[in-house]
Amino acid sequence: MLLGPLSDQRLSEDGIVIYYKPLTNEEKLAVMAGVLTEDFKQNELVFPFPVLRDGSFKELDCPPGGWEIDEPLAEQLGHGEVIIRQYSITFLSSLGKDDLILYDPACSTGQFLSTMRQACPKAKLIGQDLSPHMVRYAAKRLDESYCGDALYPKVPPSSVDVVFVRFVNSEVVKTNMAMPIVRALANTVKVGGHMIIFGHTPVLVSAADLRAIQGWKMVQLIGGGEEWSGIFQYYVLIRTS
């Protein structure tokens, strides 16, 4: 997915034109090697252009009632996040606690959150999703599951150790809703707890947005590495007050 250094860009009512210098495969590998330095997690991947609907030029987002789901789609969703699940297991393991309260306010089928028990065998898993179809699948895997908009969390303030925010992304929500949702979910985390933001598609908030939230410290901005076949957006924050 690495194309080359940006030369110029033009924005008009007809769209966006990007100019770049194409890189050879060898040059791409050299760039990636340069990114993967000891402190590479403080670098940031930024995707400035959300996906727009054809004709209307409105941002593409989730239907009002969430997605309906069946077995084939559930399996497809699971395959799409294997690397990020593995990476998240590794991160949770680094915290050294096996009895964390984990909250996923857009839990989908619950597969992601249930997999985190590999890192925290005694974890309490709490899921929430806009779609009642998703919640029915998730209920089989989680300790608690709720149907509702993540803007209105179903858990008390300052009650969870880790909240996974894996849906403030392009094609899921609109940019103007991303930070209100993040702020609402930040209130659910205990002091000393973590908020982790990532997803299948580009994240609609940036490090600058997140640093504006008082009482939080940025730990890292991207995840991945050679063993993960690349890098990806993975914002980790810890609540300090």
PDB file of C-alpha atoms in Angstrom:
ATOM      1  CA  MET A   1       0.000   0.000   0.000  1.00  0.00           C
ATOM      2  CA  LEU A   2       3.066   2.270   0.111  1.00  0.00           C
ATOM      3  CA  LEU A   3       3.098   4.266  -3.150  1.00  0.00           C
ATOM      4  CA  GLY A   4       5.645   7.059  -2.856  1.00  0.00           C
ATOM      5  CA  PRO A   5       6.412  10.524  -1.476  1.00  0.00           C
ATOM      6  CA  LEU A   6       3.778  13.205  -1.982  1.00  0.00           C
ATOM      7  CA  SER A   7       4.658  15.799  -4.629  1.00  0.00           C
ATOM      8  CA  ASP A   8       1.486  17.912  -4.639  1.00  0.00           C
ATOM      9  CA  GLN A   9      -2.284  17.785  -4.209  1.00  0.00           C
ATOM     10  CA  ARG A  10      -5.235  19.715  -5.588  1.00  0.00           C
ATOM     11  CA  LEU A  11      -8.747  19.970  -4.127  1.00  0.00           C
ATOM     12  CA  SER A  12     -11.682  21.155  -6.262  1.00  0.00           C
ATOM     13  CA  GLU A  13     -15.435  20.653  -6.430  1.00  0.00           C
ATOM     14  CA  ASP A  14     -14.760  17.757  -8.794  1.00  0.00           C
ATOM     15  CA  GLY A  15     -12.554  15.869  -6.357  1.00  0.00           C
ATOM     16  CA  ILE A  16      -8.967  15.507  -5.179  1.00  0.00           C
ATOM     17  CA  VAL A  17      -5.912  14.947  -7.358  1.00  0.00           C
ATOM     18  CA  ILE A  18      -2.775  13.521  -5.718  1.00  0.00           C
ATOM     19  CA  TYR A  19       0.694  13.665  -7.289  1.00  0.00           C
ATOM     20  CA  TYR A  20       3.454  11.386  -5.992  1.00  0.00           C
ATOM     21  CA  LYS A  21       6.773   9.911  -7.040  1.00  0.00           C
ATOM     22  CA  PRO A  22       6.392   6.127  -7.463  1.00  0.00           C
ATOM     23  CA  LEU A  23       8.835   3.967  -5.525  1.00  0.00           C
ATOM     24  CA  THR A  24      10.419   0.683  -6.540  1.00  0.00           C
ATOM     25  CA  ASN A  25       9.950  -2.349  -4.279  1.00  0.00           C
ATOM     26  CA  GLU A  26      13.496  -1.888  -2.987  1.00  0.00           C
ATOM     27  CA  GLU A  27      12.785   1.750  -2.139  1.00  0.00           C
ATOM     28  CA  LYS A  28       9.564   0.774  -0.370  1.00  0.00           C
ATOM     29  CA  LEU A  29      11.454  -1.733   1.792  1.00  0.00           C
ATOM     30  CA  ALA A  30      14.046   0.914   2.618  1.00  0.00           C
ATOM     31  CA  VAL A  31      11.322   3.364   3.691  1.00  0.00           C
ATOM     32  CA  MET A  32       9.681   0.727   5.898  1.00  0.00           C
ATOM     33  CA  ALA A  33      13.029  -0.153   7.486  1.00  0.00           C
ATOM     34  CA  GLY A  34      13.479   3.533   8.275  1.00  0.00           C
ATOM     35  CA  VAL A  35      10.045   3.712   9.903  1.00  0.00           C
ATOM     36  CA  LEU A  36      10.633   0.674  12.110  1.00  0.00           C
ATOM     37  CA  THR A  37      13.123   2.335  14.424  1.00  0.00           C
ATOM     38  CA  GLU A  38      13.128   1.815  18.184  1.00  0.00           C
ATOM     39  CA  ASP A  39      10.581   4.592  18.766  1.00  0.00           C
ATOM     40  CA  PHE A  40       8.465   4.014  15.645  1.00  0.00           C
ATOM     41  CA  LYS A  41       5.265   3.806  17.727  1.00  0.00           C
ATOM     42  CA  GLN A  42       5.416   7.579  18.158  1.00  0.00           C
ATOM     43  CA  ASN A  43       5.067   8.074  14.399  1.00  0.00           C
ATOM     44  CA  GLU A  44       1.548   8.531  13.031  1.00  0.00           C
ATOM     45  CA  LEU A  45      -0.350   7.220  10.027  1.00  0.00           C
ATOM     46  CA  VAL A  46      -2.831   9.841   8.803  1.00  0.00           C
ATOM     47  CA  PHE A  47      -5.636   9.331   6.269  1.00  0.00           C
ATOM     48  CA  PRO A  48      -7.050  12.826   5.549  1.00  0.00           C
ATOM     49  CA  PHE A  49      -9.794  11.843   3.083  1.00  0.00           C
ATOM     50  CA  PRO A  50     -12.876   9.897   4.257  1.00  0.00           C
ATOM     51  CA  VAL A  51     -14.905   7.820   1.791  1.00  0.00           C
ATOM     52  CA  LEU A  52     -17.766   9.806   0.196  1.00  0.00           C
ATOM     53  CA  ARG A  53     -20.984   8.516  -1.327  1.00  0.00           C
ATOM     54  CA  ASP A  54     -21.250   8.725  -5.109  1.00  0.00           C
ATOM     55  CA  GLY A  55     -23.243  11.713  -6.296  1.00  0.00           C
ATOM     56  CA  SER A  56     -24.108  13.238  -2.911  1.00  0.00           C
ATOM     57  CA  PHE A  57     -20.511  13.602  -1.652  1.00  0.00           C
ATOM     58  CA  LYS A  58     -21.751  12.791   1.853  1.00  0.00           C
ATOM     59  CA  GLU A  59     -19.558  10.653   4.095  1.00  0.00           C
ATOM     60  CA  LEU A  60     -20.268   6.943   3.946  1.00  0.00           C
ATOM     61  CA  ASP A  61     -21.309   5.566   7.325  1.00  0.00           C
ATOM     62  CA  CYS A  62     -23.175   2.742   9.054  1.00  0.00           C
ATOM     63  CA  PRO A  63     -26.972   2.475   8.563  1.00  0.00           C
ATOM     64  CA  PRO A  64     -28.993   3.922  11.495  1.00  0.00           C
ATOM     65  CA  GLY A  65     -29.860   0.502  12.923  1.00  0.00           C
ATOM     66  CA  GLY A  66     -26.427  -1.046  12.446  1.00  0.00           C
ATOM     67  CA  TRP A  67     -25.635  -3.977  10.212  1.00  0.00           C
ATOM     68  CA  GLU A  68     -27.624  -7.166   9.957  1.00  0.00           C
ATOM     69  CA  ILE A  69     -25.435 -10.236  10.080  1.00  0.00           C
ATOM     70  CA  ASP A  70     -25.438 -13.911   9.155  1.00  0.00           C
ATOM     71  CA  GLU A  71     -22.923 -16.737   9.595  1.00  0.00           C
ATOM     72  CA  PRO A  72     -20.884 -16.037   6.411  1.00  0.00           C
ATOM     73  CA  LEU A  73     -20.534 -12.333   7.230  1.00  0.00           C
ATOM     74  CA  ALA A  74     -19.645 -13.130  10.841  1.00  0.00           C
ATOM     75  CA  GLU A  75     -16.841 -15.402   9.625  1.00  0.00           C
ATOM     76  CA  GLN A  76     -15.633 -12.784   7.134  1.00  0.00           C
ATOM     77  CA  LEU A  77     -15.460 -10.100   9.836  1.00  0.00           C
ATOM     78  CA  GLY A  78     -13.423 -12.433  12.011  1.00  0.00           C
ATOM     79  CA  HIS A  79     -10.846 -13.126   9.301  1.00  0.00           C
ATOM     80  CA  GLY A  80     -10.402  -9.414   8.626  1.00  0.00           C
ATOM     81  CA  GLU A  81      -8.998  -8.602  12.075  1.00  0.00           C
ATOM     82  CA  VAL A  82      -6.712 -11.558  12.846  1.00  0.00           C
ATOM     83  CA  ILE A  83      -3.485  -9.528  12.984  1.00  0.00           C
ATOM     84  CA  ILE A  84      -5.020  -6.754  15.106  1.00  0.00           C
ATOM     85  CA  ARG A  85      -6.472  -9.338  17.513  1.00  0.00           C
ATOM     86  CA  GLN A  86      -3.049 -10.937  17.906  1.00  0.00           C
ATOM     87  CA  TYR A  87      -1.408  -7.557  18.420  1.00  0.00           C
ATOM     88  CA  SER A  88      -4.001  -6.579  21.033  1.00  0.00           C
ATOM     89  CA  ILE A  89      -3.441  -9.837  22.903  1.00  0.00           C
ATOM     90  CA  THR A  90       0.268  -9.031  23.026  1.00  0.00           C
ATOM     91  CA  PHE A  91      -0.438  -5.507  24.292  1.00  0.00           C
ATOM     92  CA  LEU A  92      -2.823  -6.681  27.029  1.00  0.00           C
ATOM     93  CA  SER A  93      -0.316  -9.332  28.104  1.00  0.00           C
ATOM     94  CA  SER A  94       2.253  -6.559  28.605  1.00  0.00           C
ATOM     95  CA  LEU A  95       0.002  -4.988  31.271  1.00  0.00           C
ATOM     96  CA  GLY A  96       0.625  -7.980  33.557  1.00  0.00           C
ATOM     97  CA  LYS A  97      -2.957  -8.335  34.851  1.00  0.00           C
ATOM     98  CA  ASP A  98      -5.372 -11.167  34.140  1.00  0.00           C
ATOM     99  CA  ASP A  99      -8.555  -9.819  35.783  1.00  0.00           C
ATOM    100  CA  LEU A 100      -9.171  -6.643  33.786  1.00  0.00           C
ATOM    101  CA  ILE A 101     -12.616  -5.288  32.942  1.00  0.00           C
ATOM    102  CA  LEU A 102     -12.663  -4.957  29.142  1.00  0.00           C
ATOM    103  CA  TYR A 103     -15.318  -2.948  27.318  1.00  0.00           C
ATOM    104  CA  ASP A 104     -16.024  -2.971  23.583  1.00  0.00           C
ATOM    105  CA  PRO A 105     -18.789  -0.463  22.753  1.00  0.00           C
ATOM    106  CA  ALA A 106     -19.093  -1.690  19.156  1.00  0.00           C
ATOM    107  CA  CYS A 107     -18.516  -5.352  19.835  1.00  0.00           C
ATOM    108  CA  SER A 108     -19.883  -6.795  16.581  1.00  0.00           C
ATOM    109  CA  THR A 109     -20.093 -10.581  17.029  1.00  0.00           C
ATOM    110  CA  GLY A 110     -18.005 -10.498  20.219  1.00  0.00           C
ATOM    111  CA  GLN A 111     -15.180 -12.457  18.617  1.00  0.00           C
ATOM    112  CA  PHE A 112     -12.577  -9.733  19.128  1.00  0.00           C
ATOM    113  CA  LEU A 113     -13.353  -9.209  22.808  1.00  0.00           C
ATOM    114  CA  SER A 114     -13.656 -12.922  23.612  1.00  0.00           C
ATOM    115  CA  THR A 115     -10.222 -13.527  22.075  1.00  0.00           C
ATOM    116  CA  MET A 116      -8.691 -11.132  24.633  1.00  0.00           C
ATOM    117  CA  ARG A 117      -9.143 -13.839  27.277  1.00  0.00           C
ATOM    118  CA  GLN A 118      -5.965 -15.352  25.862  1.00  0.00           C
ATOM    119  CA  ALA A 119      -4.166 -12.431  27.523  1.00  0.00           C
ATOM    120  CA  CYS A 120      -6.491 -12.021  30.533  1.00  0.00           C
ATOM    121  CA  PRO A 121      -8.074 -15.373  31.484  1.00  0.00           C
ATOM    122  CA  LYS A 122     -10.066 -13.844  34.344  1.00  0.00           C
ATOM    123  CA  ALA A 123     -11.197 -10.757  32.426  1.00  0.00           C
ATOM    124  CA  LYS A 124     -14.768  -9.520  32.584  1.00  0.00           C
ATOM    125  CA  LEU A 125     -15.950  -8.908  29.022  1.00  0.00           C
ATOM    126  CA  ILE A 126     -18.613  -6.256  28.397  1.00  0.00           C
ATOM    127  CA  GLY A 127     -19.889  -5.632  24.890  1.00  0.00           C
ATOM    128  CA  GLN A 128     -22.301  -3.162  23.356  1.00  0.00           C
ATOM    129  CA  ASP A 129     -23.453  -2.715  19.768  1.00  0.00           C
ATOM    130  CA  LEU A 130     -25.893  -0.573  17.833  1.00  0.00           C
ATOM    131  CA  SER A 131     -27.204  -3.637  16.000  1.00  0.00           C
ATOM    132  CA  PRO A 132     -29.472  -6.133  17.831  1.00  0.00           C
ATOM    133  CA  HIS A 133     -28.342  -8.741  15.285  1.00  0.00           C
ATOM    134  CA  MET A 134     -24.733  -8.302  16.425  1.00  0.00           C
ATOM    135  CA  VAL A 135     -25.685  -8.375  20.098  1.00  0.00           C
ATOM    136  CA  ARG A 136     -27.373 -11.765  19.687  1.00  0.00           C
ATOM    137  CA  TYR A 137     -24.114 -13.215  18.376  1.00  0.00           C
ATOM    138  CA  ALA A 138     -22.000 -11.439  20.997  1.00  0.00           C
ATOM    139  CA  ALA A 139     -24.134 -12.636  23.923  1.00  0.00           C
ATOM    140  CA  LYS A 140     -22.856 -16.178  23.359  1.00  0.00           C
ATOM    141  CA  ARG A 141     -19.274 -15.087  23.951  1.00  0.00           C
ATOM    142  CA  LEU A 142     -19.340 -12.236  26.488  1.00  0.00           C
ATOM    143  CA  ASP A 143     -20.170 -11.814  30.173  1.00  0.00           C
ATOM    144  CA  GLU A 144     -22.459  -8.850  29.504  1.00  0.00           C
ATOM    145  CA  SER A 145     -23.869  -7.550  26.214  1.00  0.00           C
ATOM    146  CA  TYR A 146     -26.046  -4.525  25.540  1.00  0.00           C
ATOM    147  CA  CYS A 147     -27.763  -2.975  22.539  1.00  0.00           C
ATOM    148  CA  GLY A 148     -27.242   0.751  22.194  1.00  0.00           C
ATOM    149  CA  ASP A 149     -25.403   3.679  20.641  1.00  0.00           C
ATOM    150  CA  ALA A 150     -21.790   4.001  21.853  1.00  0.00           C
ATOM    151  CA  LEU A 151     -22.391   7.726  22.351  1.00  0.00           C
ATOM    152  CA  TYR A 152     -24.371   6.576  25.408  1.00  0.00           C
ATOM    153  CA  PRO A 153     -22.230   3.902  27.110  1.00  0.00           C
ATOM    154  CA  LYS A 154     -24.037   1.165  29.014  1.00  0.00           C
ATOM    155  CA  VAL A 155     -21.317   0.993  31.677  1.00  0.00           C
ATOM    156  CA  PRO A 156     -20.848   3.400  34.620  1.00  0.00           C
ATOM    157  CA  PRO A 157     -18.239   6.184  34.500  1.00  0.00           C
ATOM    158  CA  SER A 158     -14.708   5.215  35.605  1.00  0.00           C
ATOM    159  CA  SER A 159     -15.591   1.510  35.720  1.00  0.00           C
ATOM    160  CA  VAL A 160     -13.487  -0.266  33.065  1.00  0.00           C
ATOM    161  CA  ASP A 161      -9.769  -0.958  32.741  1.00  0.00           C
ATOM    162  CA  VAL A 162      -9.609  -0.962  28.945  1.00  0.00           C
ATOM    163  CA  VAL A 163     -12.039   0.354  26.353  1.00  0.00           C
ATOM    164  CA  PHE A 164     -11.475  -0.747  22.749  1.00  0.00           C
ATOM    165  CA  VAL A 165     -12.616   1.922  20.285  1.00  0.00           C
ATOM    166  CA  ARG A 166     -12.498   0.141  16.940  1.00  0.00           C
ATOM    167  CA  PHE A 167     -15.256   1.888  15.039  1.00  0.00           C
ATOM    168  CA  VAL A 168     -14.554   5.665  14.886  1.00  0.00           C
ATOM    169  CA  ASN A 169     -13.456   4.875  11.362  1.00  0.00           C
ATOM    170  CA  SER A 170     -14.189   5.834   7.786  1.00  0.00           C
ATOM    171  CA  GLU A 171     -17.293   4.080   6.413  1.00  0.00           C
ATOM    172  CA  VAL A 172     -18.559   3.407   9.953  1.00  0.00           C
ATOM    173  CA  VAL A 173     -19.235   6.852  11.471  1.00  0.00           C
ATOM    174  CA  LYS A 174     -18.925  10.391  10.132  1.00  0.00           C
ATOM    175  CA  THR A 175     -15.956  12.559  11.056  1.00  0.00           C
ATOM    176  CA  ASN A 176     -18.054  15.062  13.013  1.00  0.00           C
ATOM    177  CA  MET A 177     -19.237  12.269  15.346  1.00  0.00           C
ATOM    178  CA  ALA A 178     -15.856  10.646  16.000  1.00  0.00           C
ATOM    179  CA  MET A 179     -14.583  12.886  18.800  1.00  0.00           C
ATOM    180  CA  PRO A 180     -17.934  13.171  20.651  1.00  0.00           C
ATOM    181  CA  ILE A 181     -17.995   9.370  20.782  1.00  0.00           C
ATOM    182  CA  VAL A 182     -14.367   9.153  21.930  1.00  0.00           C
ATOM    183  CA  ARG A 183     -14.998  11.680  24.707  1.00  0.00           C
ATOM    184  CA  ALA A 184     -18.077   9.779  25.901  1.00  0.00           C
ATOM    185  CA  LEU A 185     -16.134   6.512  26.013  1.00  0.00           C
ATOM    186  CA  ALA A 186     -13.123   8.123  27.717  1.00  0.00           C
ATOM    187  CA  ASN A 187     -15.352   8.769  30.732  1.00  0.00           C
ATOM    188  CA  THR A 188     -15.912   5.026  31.210  1.00  0.00           C
ATOM    189  CA  VAL A 189     -12.227   4.319  31.979  1.00  0.00           C
ATOM    190  CA  LYS A 190     -10.684   4.164  35.446  1.00  0.00           C
ATOM    191  CA  VAL A 191      -7.678   6.333  36.287  1.00  0.00           C
ATOM    192  CA  GLY A 192      -4.703   4.247  35.207  1.00  0.00           C
ATOM    193  CA  GLY A 193      -6.803   2.463  32.584  1.00  0.00           C
ATOM    194  CA  HIS A 194      -6.355   2.498  28.819  1.00  0.00           C
ATOM    195  CA  MET A 195      -8.258   3.559  25.719  1.00  0.00           C
ATOM    196  CA  ILE A 196      -7.179   1.825  22.498  1.00  0.00           C
ATOM    197  CA  ILE A 197      -8.329   3.138  19.103  1.00  0.00           C
ATOM    198  CA  PHE A 198      -7.947   1.256  15.801  1.00  0.00           C
ATOM    199  CA  GLY A 199     -10.077  -0.428  13.128  1.00  0.00           C
ATOM    200  CA  HIS A 200     -10.395  -2.067   9.707  1.00  0.00           C
ATOM    201  CA  THR A 201     -10.576   1.302   7.922  1.00  0.00           C
ATOM    202  CA  PRO A 202      -8.836   4.655   8.542  1.00  0.00           C
ATOM    203  CA  VAL A 203      -9.375   6.193  11.982  1.00  0.00           C
ATOM    204  CA  LEU A 204     -11.211   9.529  11.820  1.00  0.00           C
ATOM    205  CA  VAL A 205      -9.395  11.121  14.772  1.00  0.00           C
ATOM    206  CA  SER A 206      -5.749  12.102  15.016  1.00  0.00           C
ATOM    207  CA  ALA A 207      -3.151  12.403  17.749  1.00  0.00           C
ATOM    208  CA  ALA A 208      -3.842  16.156  17.864  1.00  0.00           C
ATOM    209  CA  ASP A 209      -7.529  15.472  18.569  1.00  0.00           C
ATOM    210  CA  LEU A 210      -6.719  12.960  21.284  1.00  0.00           C
ATOM    211  CA  ARG A 211      -4.112  15.127  23.012  1.00  0.00           C
ATOM    212  CA  ALA A 212      -6.823  17.754  23.478  1.00  0.00           C
ATOM    213  CA  ILE A 213      -8.648  15.466  25.940  1.00  0.00           C
ATOM    214  CA  GLN A 214      -7.616  16.523  29.426  1.00  0.00           C
ATOM    215  CA  GLY A 215      -6.433  13.884  31.888  1.00  0.00           C
ATOM    216  CA  TRP A 216      -4.995  11.505  29.298  1.00  0.00           C
ATOM    217  CA  LYS A 217      -1.454  10.641  28.140  1.00  0.00           C
ATOM    218  CA  MET A 218      -0.623   9.325  24.671  1.00  0.00           C
ATOM    219  CA  VAL A 219       1.390   6.082  24.840  1.00  0.00           C
ATOM    220  CA  GLN A 220       1.638   5.136  21.157  1.00  0.00           C
ATOM    221  CA  LEU A 221       0.154   6.034  17.781  1.00  0.00           C
ATOM    222  CA  ILE A 222       0.810   3.007  15.586  1.00  0.00           C
ATOM    223  CA  GLY A 223       1.245  -0.710  16.046  1.00  0.00           C
ATOM    224  CA  GLY A 224       2.854  -3.489  14.087  1.00  0.00           C
ATOM    225  CA  GLY A 225       6.400  -4.233  13.040  1.00  0.00           C
ATOM    226  CA  GLU A 226       8.255  -6.753  10.925  1.00  0.00           C
ATOM    227  CA  GLU A 227       6.638  -9.728  12.655  1.00  0.00           C
ATOM    228  CA  TRP A 228       3.202  -8.245  11.874  1.00  0.00           C
ATOM    229  CA  SER A 229       3.955  -7.702   8.157  1.00  0.00           C
ATOM    230  CA  GLY A 230       3.690  -3.940   8.402  1.00  0.00           C
ATOM    231  CA  ILE A 231       2.274  -1.135  10.516  1.00  0.00           C
ATOM    232  CA  PHE A 232      -1.261   0.089  11.249  1.00  0.00           C
ATOM    233  CA  GLN A 233      -3.037   2.794  13.214  1.00  0.00           C
ATOM    234  CA  TYR A 234      -3.143   1.814  16.881  1.00  0.00           C
ATOM    235  CA  TYR A 235      -3.626   4.702  19.308  1.00  0.00           C
ATOM    236  CA  VAL A 236      -3.052   3.863  22.975  1.00  0.00           C
ATOM    237  CA  LEU A 237      -3.849   6.347  25.742  1.00  0.00           C
ATOM    238  CA  ILE A 238      -3.701   6.018  29.523  1.00  0.00           C
ATOM    239  CA  ARG A 239      -5.969   7.959  31.881  1.00  0.00           C
ATOM    240  CA  THR A 240      -3.941  10.027  34.316  1.00  0.00           C
ATOM    241  CA  SER A 241      -6.665  11.887  36.224  1.00  0.00           C
TER     242      SER A 241
END
